[in-house]
Structure formats: structure tokens, C-alpha cells
């Protein structure tokens, strides 16, 4: 047996109270000897507009239609009473509650062009209820109008506040999705740029070796094949994530970790160029995921820059060290800045800018500059968290 939630109990109580109040309206109309059908029609239209379940509501029953039709019916009833010159036609709590509920729906759920007119229509219908009953409306209706204005203001204010929260939530969701997709696109750029730069460098090497050392071409061609395969896999994963908006999509983003750094370093080596990874045993795998991903990006961008700007480097050294509560990532090469890449392949110079933003966002620091003697060094430090 499934238990009922407190929210479900409250909703059931509210529905029952509204129906009972509407039934009381009908009873007092009959008690005053008035016709049963006009108030019953108004109340039924209002109850249908308020209580019709959302999952069973037809498309044509829009919020503006739900809020305007019962209010218009109430105004027609009031106008008919005035034109007929009748007095002491009562109104009860049911119609008041229905009009307040419709006012709430109009302000919170109606589309922007319709929210104001529908809300005003509901408020006017509410404020004119007392003139059905009072003998001299201009004098005796003032207290009832003031009370109606207070109730209408409270309900409209609450609905407007909730509508603003809905809007802020929608904007936040849109901004979050946009930022996530921009970050995914940046990830795709980093991965593909790294692999394609490697393909370009190794292709140039293969062209030179084809005439001088054809017997040593196979490792170079294997490296080209591996880099191309990894680039295609990165693009496939990233495009899949961009198409999938489910909650599991973020888990498949092509971010890296400490294990991925080892793959990067070992895959970077090529004939004539050595790559070495020195990892401090104190650098454990339980570092925060965002720290590991940022460290991976630092190494990836630094290695890509070595290919772009220091193709003559013979050795690239990557160090991961733990000093207190800080993780230090260092990438150093011994190149002299020699490169034969085309100008279009040099990049726009924004890689280190993006890295600096990523590192500083985690409370870290990034430094890049020439080494003593020869070469270039990139050093990033991060708070290592509780790992």
C-alpha cells in the first residue's frame, strides 16, 4: 500500500475545501430564493478551470482561457443582477476562492502578453462581487472592496514572486547548458588540436625519412595512425555528449585524469624525441576530479605547444609532485624554438590564457617561461584537496 505524501494530503484538503465552499455558495443562493443555475454555471466553470488535472488537460485549454472564461462568466452574472435591479443576491466563499485561484494562475502561468489582462479581469470580477448583495454599492461596498484589494494584492504578489523564481531558474538552466556546451567544445578543441598537431609533425617526419631512412618509417606511421584514431574517438564522444542532454552526459565528457596524463606522455614520444613522466608516489588517484582534469589539460596544452613551437626538442619531461596540500605539474623541454609547421597550425595564442583561467578558477597558479640554458617550462600548482 503506497503512503500519501504531505503535499498530496494538502492538495486533497484544498480541493475538498474548494468544492465544499462552492457547494455552500449554491446552498445560500437557494436559501435566498434565487435561481440555482447562474451561480452553478459560474462555479462549475471556475472549478473546471482550477481543478482540471494538468496531465489530462486538452491543449486548447490554455491558462489564458482558463482564467478569462470563469471571470467573464462571473462579471456577466454581476452585470445581469445590476441590470435587473435585484438586490441581496448573495456571494459565498467558493466564488471568492475560485477567483483568487484564477488570479494566481493568470499571474504565474499565463504568457507575458496575457498575464496582465487576465489578472485584471479576475481581480475586477472579485472586486465587483459585493455589488450583487449591497443595497447602496457606492457607500457600503468600500470595506469589501478594500478587503478584496488586499487579498488580490497578496495573491498576485505571491504569484509574481513565484513567476520570477521560475524565470530565474529557467535562465540559470539555459546558462548552465550553454556554459557546459562551451566547455565541451573547448575540450574537443584541446583534444583534436593535440592529436592533429601530432599527426602534422609526424607526417613531416615521415616525408623526410621516406628518402633518408625508409626502413624506420613504420613507427612513425603507427604514431600517425594512433593519433588519428584518438582524434576521431574524441570527436565521436564529444558529439555524442552534445547530442545527449540526459544526466549521464556529463560523465562521458572527454576530460582526463592522472592516468590519462601517463597515456599522453608515453604517446607523445617519437623517433628523435623522448618523453618522460616522473610521478611522486604521494600523488594519489583520489585527488578531486576537477584537479585531475585541470592537470591533464595543463600537460596536454604544454605538449601541444612543444610540437608547435619546439619541434627540435629531444627530451620532454613531465613531473607530478605533491608538496603539502598542493599538486605541482611541470612540463619542460630542451628545444630551441625550432619548428617547421605551417603558420596556420601555430594556434592563436589563447591556449595558455584558457589554462590560466582554468587553473586560477581552482585557486591555483600557472607560470610559463624559458628555462635556464635552453627550452621552455610550464608549471601549474593546484590545491590538492583532501586527497
C-alpha atoms as a printed R data frame, in Angstrom:
    type eleno elety resid chain resno       x      y       z
1   ATOM     1    CA   UNK     A     1   0.000  0.000   0.000
2   ATOM     2    CA   UNK     A     2   1.503  3.305  -1.084
3   ATOM     3    CA   UNK     A     3   1.578  6.077   1.504
4   ATOM     4    CA   UNK     A     4   0.339  9.557   0.639
5   ATOM     5    CA   UNK     A     5   2.843 12.398   0.782
6   ATOM     6    CA   UNK     A     6   2.151 15.513   2.892
7   ATOM     7    CA   UNK     A     7   1.899 17.520  -0.321
8   ATOM     8    CA   UNK     A     8  -0.724 15.131  -1.668
9   ATOM     9    CA   UNK     A     9  -2.692 15.382   1.585
10  ATOM    10    CA   UNK     A    10  -2.563 19.192   1.449
11  ATOM    11    CA   UNK     A    11  -3.714 19.212  -2.157
12  ATOM    12    CA   UNK     A    12  -6.570 16.847  -1.362
13  ATOM    13    CA   UNK     A    13  -7.631 19.045   1.550
14  ATOM    14    CA   UNK     A    14  -7.527 22.174  -0.648
15  ATOM    15    CA   UNK     A    15  -9.612 20.508  -3.375
16  ATOM    16    CA   UNK     A    16 -12.150 19.282  -0.836
17  ATOM    17    CA   UNK     A    17 -12.357 22.690   0.837
18  ATOM    18    CA   UNK     A    18 -12.881 24.461  -2.516
19  ATOM    19    CA   UNK     A    19 -15.636 22.042  -3.556
20  ATOM    20    CA   UNK     A    20 -17.326 22.347  -0.166
21  ATOM    21    CA   UNK     A    21 -17.160 26.156  -0.289
22  ATOM    22    CA   UNK     A    22 -18.688 26.113  -3.786
23  ATOM    23    CA   UNK     A    23 -21.477 23.826  -2.595
24  ATOM    24    CA   UNK     A    24 -22.123 26.284   0.249
25  ATOM    25    CA   UNK     A    25 -22.489 29.079  -2.328
26  ATOM    26    CA   UNK     A    26 -25.206 27.102  -4.091
27  ATOM    27    CA   UNK     A    27 -26.972 26.415  -0.785
28  ATOM    28    CA   UNK     A    28 -27.115 30.083   0.229
29  ATOM    29    CA   UNK     A    29 -28.418 31.042  -3.223
30  ATOM    30    CA   UNK     A    30 -31.241 28.545  -2.846
31  ATOM    31    CA   UNK     A    31 -31.833 29.780   0.711
32  ATOM    32    CA   UNK     A    32 -32.346 33.328  -0.535
33  ATOM    33    CA   UNK     A    33 -34.858 32.075  -3.091
34  ATOM    34    CA   UNK     A    34 -32.782 32.913  -6.168
35  ATOM    35    CA   UNK     A    35 -32.304 30.847  -9.313
36  ATOM    36    CA   UNK     A    36 -29.914 27.945  -8.967
37  ATOM    37    CA   UNK     A    37 -28.442 27.868 -12.490
38  ATOM    38    CA   UNK     A    38 -26.477 31.155 -12.904
39  ATOM    39    CA   UNK     A    39 -24.260 30.696  -9.832
40  ATOM    40    CA   UNK     A    40 -23.941 26.971 -10.513
41  ATOM    41    CA   UNK     A    41 -22.698 27.639 -14.076
42  ATOM    42    CA   UNK     A    42 -20.144 30.182 -12.822
43  ATOM    43    CA   UNK     A    43 -18.916 27.855 -10.081
44  ATOM    44    CA   UNK     A    44 -18.658 24.813 -12.373
45  ATOM    45    CA   UNK     A    45 -16.664 26.798 -14.940
46  ATOM    46    CA   UNK     A    46 -14.330 28.017 -12.197
47  ATOM    47    CA   UNK     A    47 -13.892 24.586 -10.623
48  ATOM    48    CA   UNK     A    48 -13.104 23.041 -14.012
49  ATOM    49    CA   UNK     A    49 -10.516 25.754 -14.710
50  ATOM    50    CA   UNK     A    50  -8.824 25.332 -11.318
51  ATOM    51    CA   UNK     A    51  -9.088 21.586 -10.701
52  ATOM    52    CA   UNK     A    52  -8.724 20.033 -14.169
53  ATOM    53    CA   UNK     A    53  -5.621 17.776 -13.897
54  ATOM    54    CA   UNK     A    54  -2.678 19.069 -15.911
55  ATOM    55    CA   UNK     A    55  -1.902 15.657 -17.458
56  ATOM    56    CA   UNK     A    56  -5.482 15.336 -18.748
57  ATOM    57    CA   UNK     A    57  -5.985 18.940 -19.803
58  ATOM    58    CA   UNK     A    58  -6.555 19.414 -23.577
59  ATOM    59    CA   UNK     A    59  -4.201 21.682 -25.465
60  ATOM    60    CA   UNK     A    60  -6.868 24.237 -26.255
61  ATOM    61    CA   UNK     A    61  -7.485 24.817 -22.537
62  ATOM    62    CA   UNK     A    62  -4.692 27.359 -22.189
63  ATOM    63    CA   UNK     A    63  -4.018 29.340 -18.971
64  ATOM    64    CA   UNK     A    64  -5.485 32.481 -20.510
65  ATOM    65    CA   UNK     A    65  -8.681 30.639 -21.462
66  ATOM    66    CA   UNK     A    66  -8.921 29.011 -18.028
67  ATOM    67    CA   UNK     A    67  -8.591 32.337 -16.226
68  ATOM    68    CA   UNK     A    68 -10.642 34.550 -18.566
69  ATOM    69    CA   UNK     A    69 -13.798 32.491 -19.152
70  ATOM    70    CA   UNK     A    70 -14.870 31.922 -15.495
71  ATOM    71    CA   UNK     A    71 -14.068 35.562 -14.636
72  ATOM    72    CA   UNK     A    72 -16.106 36.741 -17.635
73  ATOM    73    CA   UNK     A    73 -18.991 34.491 -16.527
74  ATOM    74    CA   UNK     A    74 -18.843 35.995 -13.033
75  ATOM    75    CA   UNK     A    75 -18.852 39.531 -14.463
76  ATOM    76    CA   UNK     A    76 -21.825 38.677 -16.676
77  ATOM    77    CA   UNK     A    77 -23.693 37.337 -13.651
78  ATOM    78    CA   UNK     A    78 -22.937 40.522 -11.686
79  ATOM    79    CA   UNK     A    79 -23.951 42.728 -14.645
80  ATOM    80    CA   UNK     A    80 -27.203 40.826 -15.056
81  ATOM    81    CA   UNK     A    81 -28.031 41.310 -11.374
82  ATOM    82    CA   UNK     A    82 -27.424 45.071 -11.658
83  ATOM    83    CA   UNK     A    83 -29.408 45.450 -14.879
84  ATOM    84    CA   UNK     A    84 -32.315 43.516 -13.391
85  ATOM    85    CA   UNK     A    85 -32.315 45.831 -10.394
86  ATOM    86    CA   UNK     A    86 -32.185 42.932  -7.959
87  ATOM    87    CA   UNK     A    87 -30.593 43.233  -4.532
88  ATOM    88    CA   UNK     A    88 -29.433 40.844  -1.865
89  ATOM    89    CA   UNK     A    89 -28.109 38.312  -4.387
90  ATOM    90    CA   UNK     A    90 -25.509 36.646  -2.173
91  ATOM    91    CA   UNK     A    91 -21.977 35.572  -2.973
92  ATOM    92    CA   UNK     A    92 -20.131 32.981  -0.947
93  ATOM    93    CA   UNK     A    93 -16.560 31.879  -0.184
94  ATOM    94    CA   UNK     A    94 -16.490 29.405  -3.066
95  ATOM    95    CA   UNK     A    95 -16.602 32.041  -5.802
96  ATOM    96    CA   UNK     A    96 -14.134 34.238  -3.914
97  ATOM    97    CA   UNK     A    97 -11.637 31.379  -3.598
98  ATOM    98    CA   UNK     A    98 -12.085 30.402  -7.240
99  ATOM    99    CA   UNK     A    99 -11.423 33.958  -8.477
100 ATOM   100    CA   UNK     A   100  -8.358 34.250  -6.228
101 ATOM   101    CA   UNK     A   101  -7.087 30.928  -7.591
102 ATOM   102    CA   UNK     A   102  -7.645 32.117 -11.153
103 ATOM   103    CA   UNK     A   103  -5.804 35.345 -10.366
104 ATOM   104    CA   UNK     A   104  -2.865 33.281  -9.112
105 ATOM   105    CA   UNK     A   105  -2.886 31.145 -12.281
106 ATOM   106    CA   UNK     A   106  -3.082 34.230 -14.522
107 ATOM   107    CA   UNK     A   107  -0.123 35.992 -12.928
108 ATOM   108    CA   UNK     A   108   2.085 32.937 -12.641
109 ATOM   109    CA   UNK     A   109   1.281 30.819 -15.692
110 ATOM   110    CA   UNK     A   110  -0.223 32.989 -18.445
111 ATOM   111    CA   UNK     A   111   2.135 34.025 -21.275
112 ATOM   112    CA   UNK     A   112   3.559 37.524 -20.865
113 ATOM   113    CA   UNK     A   113   1.128 39.356 -23.213
114 ATOM   114    CA   UNK     A   114  -1.865 37.752 -21.451
115 ATOM   115    CA   UNK     A   115  -0.846 37.767 -17.805
116 ATOM   116    CA   UNK     A   116  -1.847 41.389 -17.111
117 ATOM   117    CA   UNK     A   117  -5.264 41.458 -18.866
118 ATOM   118    CA   UNK     A   118  -6.284 38.074 -17.469
119 ATOM   119    CA   UNK     A   119  -5.138 39.041 -13.993
120 ATOM   120    CA   UNK     A   120  -7.023 42.367 -14.164
121 ATOM   121    CA   UNK     A   121 -10.160 40.569 -15.371
122 ATOM   122    CA   UNK     A   122 -10.037 38.158 -12.426
123 ATOM   123    CA   UNK     A   123  -9.380 40.984  -9.946
124 ATOM   124    CA   UNK     A   124 -12.261 43.106 -11.300
125 ATOM   125    CA   UNK     A   125 -14.644 40.146 -11.102
126 ATOM   126    CA   UNK     A   126 -13.565 39.626  -7.486
127 ATOM   127    CA   UNK     A   127 -13.943 43.282  -6.501
128 ATOM   128    CA   UNK     A   128 -17.443 43.546  -8.046
129 ATOM   129    CA   UNK     A   129 -18.888 40.605  -6.137
130 ATOM   130    CA   UNK     A   130 -20.214 42.745  -3.238
131 ATOM   131    CA   UNK     A   131 -22.419 44.884  -5.511
132 ATOM   132    CA   UNK     A   132 -24.725 41.907  -6.015
133 ATOM   133    CA   UNK     A   133 -25.708 41.936  -2.394
134 ATOM   134    CA   UNK     A   134 -25.403 45.512  -1.091
135 ATOM   135    CA   UNK     A   135 -28.324 47.924  -1.476
136 ATOM   136    CA   UNK     A   136 -26.181 51.045  -1.927
137 ATOM   137    CA   UNK     A   137 -22.974 49.884  -3.598
138 ATOM   138    CA   UNK     A   138 -21.143 53.213  -3.564
139 ATOM   139    CA   UNK     A   139 -21.299 53.551   0.221
140 ATOM   140    CA   UNK     A   140 -21.477 50.032   1.604
141 ATOM   141    CA   UNK     A   141 -19.089 48.288  -0.819
142 ATOM   142    CA   UNK     A   142 -15.987 50.200   0.232
143 ATOM   143    CA   UNK     A   143 -14.911 47.873   3.117
144 ATOM   144    CA   UNK     A   144 -15.469 44.809   0.932
145 ATOM   145    CA   UNK     A   145 -13.500 46.402  -1.925
146 ATOM   146    CA   UNK     A   146 -10.600 47.193   0.403
147 ATOM   147    CA   UNK     A   147 -10.563 43.613   1.674
148 ATOM   148    CA   UNK     A   148 -10.721 42.369  -1.913
149 ATOM   149    CA   UNK     A   149  -7.841 44.618  -2.925
150 ATOM   150    CA   UNK     A   150  -5.718 43.301  -0.064
151 ATOM   151    CA   UNK     A   151  -6.475 39.673  -0.945
152 ATOM   152    CA   UNK     A   152  -5.892 40.269  -4.649
153 ATOM   153    CA   UNK     A   153  -2.606 42.076  -3.931
154 ATOM   154    CA   UNK     A   154  -1.342 39.286  -1.681
155 ATOM   155    CA   UNK     A   155  -2.229 36.557  -4.182
156 ATOM   156    CA   UNK     A   156  -0.864 38.478  -7.178
157 ATOM   157    CA   UNK     A   157   2.328 39.328  -5.276
158 ATOM   158    CA   UNK     A   158   2.918 35.685  -4.326
159 ATOM   159    CA   UNK     A   159   2.241 34.523  -7.885
160 ATOM   160    CA   UNK     A   160   4.539 37.209  -9.310
161 ATOM   161    CA   UNK     A   161   7.313 36.198  -6.915
162 ATOM   162    CA   UNK     A   162   6.986 32.533  -7.881
163 ATOM   163    CA   UNK     A   163   6.922 33.512 -11.565
164 ATOM   164    CA   UNK     A   164  10.182 35.433 -11.093
165 ATOM   165    CA   UNK     A   165  11.715 32.358  -9.425
166 ATOM   166    CA   UNK     A   166  10.602 30.220 -12.367
167 ATOM   167    CA   UNK     A   167  12.170 32.719 -14.774
168 ATOM   168    CA   UNK     A   168  15.443 32.818 -12.838
169 ATOM   169    CA   UNK     A   169  15.528 29.026 -12.721
170 ATOM   170    CA   UNK     A   170  14.930 28.819 -16.481
171 ATOM   171    CA   UNK     A   171  17.656 31.376 -17.189
172 ATOM   172    CA   UNK     A   172  20.047 29.542 -14.856
173 ATOM   173    CA   UNK     A   173  19.363 26.223 -16.603
174 ATOM   174    CA   UNK     A   174  19.894 27.801 -20.045
175 ATOM   175    CA   UNK     A   175  23.113 29.482 -18.921
176 ATOM   176    CA   UNK     A   176  24.367 26.270 -17.337
177 ATOM   177    CA   UNK     A   177  23.671 24.283 -20.500
178 ATOM   178    CA   UNK     A   178  25.330 26.928 -22.644
179 ATOM   179    CA   UNK     A   179  28.391 27.039 -20.394
180 ATOM   180    CA   UNK     A   180  28.575 23.246 -20.361
181 ATOM   181    CA   UNK     A   181  28.420 23.070 -24.149
182 ATOM   182    CA   UNK     A   182  31.070 25.772 -24.480
183 ATOM   183    CA   UNK     A   183  33.273 23.787 -22.092
184 ATOM   184    CA   UNK     A   184  32.661 20.615 -24.103
185 ATOM   185    CA   UNK     A   185  33.546 22.460 -27.301
186 ATOM   186    CA   UNK     A   186  36.753 23.674 -25.635
187 ATOM   187    CA   UNK     A   187  37.528 20.088 -24.624
188 ATOM   188    CA   UNK     A   188  37.001 18.973 -28.208
189 ATOM   189    CA   UNK     A   189  39.337 21.703 -29.470
190 ATOM   190    CA   UNK     A   190  42.043 20.727 -26.982
191 ATOM   191    CA   UNK     A   191  41.889 17.029 -27.807
192 ATOM   192    CA   UNK     A   192  41.725 17.420 -31.561
193 ATOM   193    CA   UNK     A   193  44.396 20.143 -31.650
194 ATOM   194    CA   UNK     A   194  46.739 17.908 -29.660
195 ATOM   195    CA   UNK     A   195  46.252 14.889 -31.904
196 ATOM   196    CA   UNK     A   196  46.160 16.765 -35.218
197 ATOM   197    CA   UNK     A   197  49.336 18.658 -34.346
198 ATOM   198    CA   UNK     A   198  50.986 15.326 -33.641
199 ATOM   199    CA   UNK     A   199  49.769 13.994 -36.966
200 ATOM   200    CA   UNK     A   200  51.189 17.023 -38.760
201 ATOM   201    CA   UNK     A   201  54.602 16.784 -37.081
202 ATOM   202    CA   UNK     A   202  54.899 13.054 -37.657
203 ATOM   203    CA   UNK     A   203  53.779 13.430 -41.272
204 ATOM   204    CA   UNK     A   204  56.582 15.912 -41.878
205 ATOM   205    CA   UNK     A   205  58.993 13.495 -40.220
206 ATOM   206    CA   UNK     A   206  57.737 10.643 -42.396
207 ATOM   207    CA   UNK     A   207  58.280 12.677 -45.561
208 ATOM   208    CA   UNK     A   208  61.865 13.348 -44.580
209 ATOM   209    CA   UNK     A   209  62.504  9.715 -43.596
210 ATOM   210    CA   UNK     A   210  60.970  8.385 -46.822
211 ATOM   211    CA   UNK     A   211  64.089  9.387 -48.704
212 ATOM   212    CA   UNK     A   212  66.720  9.000 -45.971
213 ATOM   213    CA   UNK     A   213  65.575  6.191 -43.637
214 ATOM   214    CA   UNK     A   214  62.664  4.353 -45.259
215 ATOM   215    CA   UNK     A   215  63.285  1.311 -43.050
216 ATOM   216    CA   UNK     A   216  62.336  3.367 -39.934
217 ATOM   217    CA   UNK     A   217  59.037  4.656 -41.278
218 ATOM   218    CA   UNK     A   218  56.796  2.084 -39.614
219 ATOM   219    CA   UNK     A   219  56.912  3.519 -36.030
220 ATOM   220    CA   UNK     A   220  56.168  7.000 -37.392
221 ATOM   221    CA   UNK     A   221  53.230  5.760 -39.470
222 ATOM   222    CA   UNK     A   222  51.960  3.821 -36.447
223 ATOM   223    CA   UNK     A   223  52.068  7.044 -34.423
224 ATOM   224    CA   UNK     A   224  50.094  8.864 -37.113
225 ATOM   225    CA   UNK     A   225  47.505  6.106 -37.152
226 ATOM   226    CA   UNK     A   226  47.195  6.147 -33.337
227 ATOM   227    CA   UNK     A   227  46.830  9.941 -33.199
228 ATOM   228    CA   UNK     A   228  44.197  9.940 -35.956
229 ATOM   229    CA   UNK     A   229  42.247  7.168 -34.217
230 ATOM   230    CA   UNK     A   230  42.299  9.016 -30.898
231 ATOM   231    CA   UNK     A   231  41.221 12.274 -32.555
232 ATOM   232    CA   UNK     A   232  38.254 10.564 -34.217
233 ATOM   233    CA   UNK     A   233  37.306  8.848 -30.951
234 ATOM   234    CA   UNK     A   234  37.438 12.203 -29.112
235 ATOM   235    CA   UNK     A   235  35.223 13.845 -31.705
236 ATOM   236    CA   UNK     A   236  32.771 10.946 -31.645
237 ATOM   237    CA   UNK     A   237  32.483 11.039 -27.838
238 ATOM   238    CA   UNK     A   238  32.111 14.796 -27.735
239 ATOM   239    CA   UNK     A   239  29.481 14.986 -30.472
240 ATOM   240    CA   UNK     A   240  27.610 12.200 -28.673
241 ATOM   241    CA   UNK     A   241  27.620 14.240 -25.475
242 ATOM   242    CA   UNK     A   242  26.427 17.370 -27.291
243 ATOM   243    CA   UNK     A   243  23.502 15.423 -28.720
244 ATOM   244    CA   UNK     A   244  22.613 13.802 -25.392
245 ATOM   245    CA   UNK     A   245  21.189 16.172 -22.758
246 ATOM   246    CA   UNK     A   246  20.500 13.466 -20.175
247 ATOM   247    CA   UNK     A   247  22.050 13.498 -16.690
248 ATOM   248    CA   UNK     A   248  24.593 10.870 -17.673
249 ATOM   249    CA   UNK     A   249  26.023 13.012 -20.481
250 ATOM   250    CA   UNK     A   250  28.496 14.823 -18.240
251 ATOM   251    CA   UNK     A   251  30.060 11.514 -17.242
252 ATOM   252    CA   UNK     A   252  31.093 10.917 -20.850
253 ATOM   253    CA   UNK     A   253  32.805 14.243 -21.410
254 ATOM   254    CA   UNK     A   254  36.286 13.693 -22.818
255 ATOM   255    CA   UNK     A   255  38.050 15.007 -19.719
256 ATOM   256    CA   UNK     A   256  41.279 13.471 -18.481
257 ATOM   257    CA   UNK     A   257  42.760 12.345 -15.199
258 ATOM   258    CA   UNK     A   258  46.134 11.326 -13.799
259 ATOM   259    CA   UNK     A   259  46.045  8.004 -15.632
260 ATOM   260    CA   UNK     A   260  45.353  9.892 -18.859
261 ATOM   261    CA   UNK     A   261  48.469 12.002 -18.275
262 ATOM   262    CA   UNK     A   262  50.603  8.854 -18.447
263 ATOM   263    CA   UNK     A   263  48.984  7.916 -21.759
264 ATOM   264    CA   UNK     A   264  49.604 11.427 -23.079
265 ATOM   265    CA   UNK     A   265  53.287 11.379 -22.161
266 ATOM   266    CA   UNK     A   266  54.028  7.900 -23.448
267 ATOM   267    CA   UNK     A   267  52.106  8.549 -26.668
268 ATOM   268    CA   UNK     A   268  53.993 11.794 -27.242
269 ATOM   269    CA   UNK     A   269  57.370 10.128 -27.827
270 ATOM   270    CA   UNK     A   270  58.574  9.857 -31.399
271 ATOM   271    CA   UNK     A   271  61.835  8.977 -33.162
272 ATOM   272    CA   UNK     A   272  64.377 11.521 -32.057
273 ATOM   273    CA   UNK     A   273  62.183 12.857 -29.265
274 ATOM   274    CA   UNK     A   274  61.986 11.319 -25.798
275 ATOM   275    CA   UNK     A   275  59.198 11.926 -23.302
276 ATOM   276    CA   UNK     A   276  59.480 11.023 -19.603
277 ATOM   277    CA   UNK     A   277  56.974 11.102 -16.748
278 ATOM   278    CA   UNK     A   278  58.130 11.467 -13.140
279 ATOM   279    CA   UNK     A   279  55.276 10.996 -10.703
280 ATOM   280    CA   UNK     A   280  55.709 11.474  -6.976
281 ATOM   281    CA   UNK     A   281  54.303  8.468  -5.049
282 ATOM   282    CA   UNK     A   282  52.491 10.994  -2.844
283 ATOM   283    CA   UNK     A   283  50.316 11.988  -5.838
284 ATOM   284    CA   UNK     A   284  47.407  9.600  -5.355
285 ATOM   285    CA   UNK     A   285  44.470  8.734  -7.570
286 ATOM   286    CA   UNK     A   286  41.933 10.103  -5.063
287 ATOM   287    CA   UNK     A   287  42.607 13.745  -5.865
288 ATOM   288    CA   UNK     A   288  39.465 15.746  -6.680
289 ATOM   289    CA   UNK     A   289  38.272 15.071 -10.211
290 ATOM   290    CA   UNK     A   290  38.396 18.728 -11.224
291 ATOM   291    CA   UNK     A   291  42.056 18.939 -10.102
292 ATOM   292    CA   UNK     A   292  42.988 15.840 -12.094
293 ATOM   293    CA   UNK     A   293  41.157 17.185 -15.179
294 ATOM   294    CA   UNK     A   294  42.933 20.554 -14.917
295 ATOM   295    CA   UNK     A   295  46.329 18.849 -14.514
296 ATOM   296    CA   UNK     A   296  45.570 16.778 -17.611
297 ATOM   297    CA   UNK     A   297  44.736 19.944 -19.558
298 ATOM   298    CA   UNK     A   298  47.986 21.610 -18.487
299 ATOM   299    CA   UNK     A   299  50.054 18.671 -19.701
300 ATOM   300    CA   UNK     A   300  48.060 18.362 -22.909
301 ATOM   301    CA   UNK     A   301  48.388 22.048 -23.814
302 ATOM   302    CA   UNK     A   302  52.088 22.124 -22.914
303 ATOM   303    CA   UNK     A   303  52.839 19.073 -25.060
304 ATOM   304    CA   UNK     A   304  50.851 20.541 -27.937
305 ATOM   305    CA   UNK     A   305  52.891 23.747 -27.684
306 ATOM   306    CA   UNK     A   306  56.116 21.731 -27.759
307 ATOM   307    CA   UNK     A   307  55.041 20.251 -31.087
308 ATOM   308    CA   UNK     A   308  54.015 23.627 -32.410
309 ATOM   309    CA   UNK     A   309  56.919 25.754 -31.226
310 ATOM   310    CA   UNK     A   310  59.775 23.427 -30.216
311 ATOM   311    CA   UNK     A   311  59.783 20.571 -32.665
312 ATOM   312    CA   UNK     A   312  63.576 20.356 -32.291
313 ATOM   313    CA   UNK     A   313  63.291 19.324 -28.609
314 ATOM   314    CA   UNK     A   314  64.973 15.984 -27.928
315 ATOM   315    CA   UNK     A   315  63.503 15.402 -24.478
316 ATOM   316    CA   UNK     A   316  60.270 16.448 -22.750
317 ATOM   317    CA   UNK     A   317  59.922 15.871 -19.022
318 ATOM   318    CA   UNK     A   318  56.625 15.882 -17.130
319 ATOM   319    CA   UNK     A   319  56.658 15.928 -13.323
320 ATOM   320    CA   UNK     A   320  53.769 15.440 -10.896
321 ATOM   321    CA   UNK     A   321  54.710 16.307  -7.336
322 ATOM   322    CA   UNK     A   322  52.830 16.742  -4.073
323 ATOM   323    CA   UNK     A   323  54.041 19.427  -1.679
324 ATOM   324    CA   UNK     A   324  51.887 19.685   1.406
325 ATOM   325    CA   UNK     A   325  48.377 20.375   0.215
326 ATOM   326    CA   UNK     A   326  49.478 21.462  -3.281
327 ATOM   327    CA   UNK     A   327  49.820 19.494  -6.502
328 ATOM   328    CA   UNK     A   328  52.569 20.740  -8.807
329 ATOM   329    CA   UNK     A   329  52.583 19.895 -12.506
330 ATOM   330    CA   UNK     A   330  55.687 20.743 -14.541
331 ATOM   331    CA   UNK     A   331  56.292 20.253 -18.263
332 ATOM   332    CA   UNK     A   332  59.778 21.122 -19.517
333 ATOM   333    CA   UNK     A   333  61.544 20.687 -22.856
334 ATOM   334    CA   UNK     A   334  65.060 21.337 -24.165
335 ATOM   335    CA   UNK     A   335  64.064 22.804 -27.529
336 ATOM   336    CA   UNK     A   336  65.381 25.977 -29.063
337 ATOM   337    CA   UNK     A   337  62.131 27.082 -30.655
338 ATOM   338    CA   UNK     A   338  62.659 25.435 -33.998
339 ATOM   339    CA   UNK     A   339  59.527 24.479 -35.914
340 ATOM   340    CA   UNK     A   340  58.577 23.804 -39.499
341 ATOM   341    CA   UNK     A   341  54.816 23.822 -39.023
342 ATOM   342    CA   UNK     A   342  52.707 25.979 -41.353
343 ATOM   343    CA   UNK     A   343  51.669 29.350 -39.947
344 ATOM   344    CA   UNK     A   344  48.019 28.249 -39.720
345 ATOM   345    CA   UNK     A   345  48.999 25.397 -37.417
346 ATOM   346    CA   UNK     A   346  50.712 27.569 -34.816
347 ATOM   347    CA   UNK     A   347  47.484 28.324 -32.958
348 ATOM   348    CA   UNK     A   348  46.001 31.618 -31.904
349 ATOM   349    CA   UNK     A   349  47.988 32.067 -28.708
350 ATOM   350    CA   UNK     A   350  44.966 31.610 -26.448
351 ATOM   351    CA   UNK     A   351  45.858 28.190 -25.063
352 ATOM   352    CA   UNK     A   352  47.784 29.499 -22.072
353 ATOM   353    CA   UNK     A   353  45.106 32.129 -21.473
354 ATOM   354    CA   UNK     A   354  42.452 29.438 -21.201
355 ATOM   355    CA   UNK     A   355  44.731 27.339 -18.999
356 ATOM   356    CA   UNK     A   356  45.322 30.281 -16.687
357 ATOM   357    CA   UNK     A   357  41.570 30.761 -16.276
358 ATOM   358    CA   UNK     A   358  41.055 27.060 -15.564
359 ATOM   359    CA   UNK     A   359  43.897 26.904 -13.045
360 ATOM   360    CA   UNK     A   360  43.061 30.134 -11.206
361 ATOM   361    CA   UNK     A   361  39.406 29.090 -11.004
362 ATOM   362    CA   UNK     A   362  40.598 26.210  -8.797
363 ATOM   363    CA   UNK     A   363  42.694 28.519  -6.622
364 ATOM   364    CA   UNK     A   364  45.920 27.574  -8.405
365 ATOM   365    CA   UNK     A   365  48.722 29.350 -10.210
366 ATOM   366    CA   UNK     A   366  50.235 28.934 -13.695
367 ATOM   367    CA   UNK     A   367  53.685 30.055 -14.784
368 ATOM   368    CA   UNK     A   368  55.304 29.652 -18.203
369 ATOM   369    CA   UNK     A   369  58.682 30.850 -19.417
370 ATOM   370    CA   UNK     A   370  62.126 29.934 -20.759
371 ATOM   371    CA   UNK     A   371  64.419 27.607 -18.835
372 ATOM   372    CA   UNK     A   372  67.979 28.384 -17.920
373 ATOM   373    CA   UNK     A   373  70.111 27.376 -20.874
374 ATOM   374    CA   UNK     A   374  67.569 26.148 -23.384
375 ATOM   375    CA   UNK     A   375  63.978 25.085 -23.547
376 ATOM   376    CA   UNK     A   376  60.662 26.132 -22.091
377 ATOM   377    CA   UNK     A   377  58.865 25.212 -18.882
378 ATOM   378    CA   UNK     A   378  55.232 25.349 -17.803
379 ATOM   379    CA   UNK     A   379  54.445 24.962 -14.095
380 ATOM   380    CA   UNK     A   380  50.982 24.798 -12.531
381 ATOM   381    CA   UNK     A   381  50.095 24.365  -8.873
382 ATOM   382    CA   UNK     A   382  46.680 23.409  -7.518
383 ATOM   383    CA   UNK     A   383  45.144 22.904  -4.106
384 ATOM   384    CA   UNK     A   384  45.180 19.111  -3.797
385 ATOM   385    CA   UNK     A   385  42.061 18.938  -1.629
386 ATOM   386    CA   UNK     A   386  41.574 16.256   0.959
387 ATOM   387    CA   UNK     A   387  43.202 13.506  -1.118
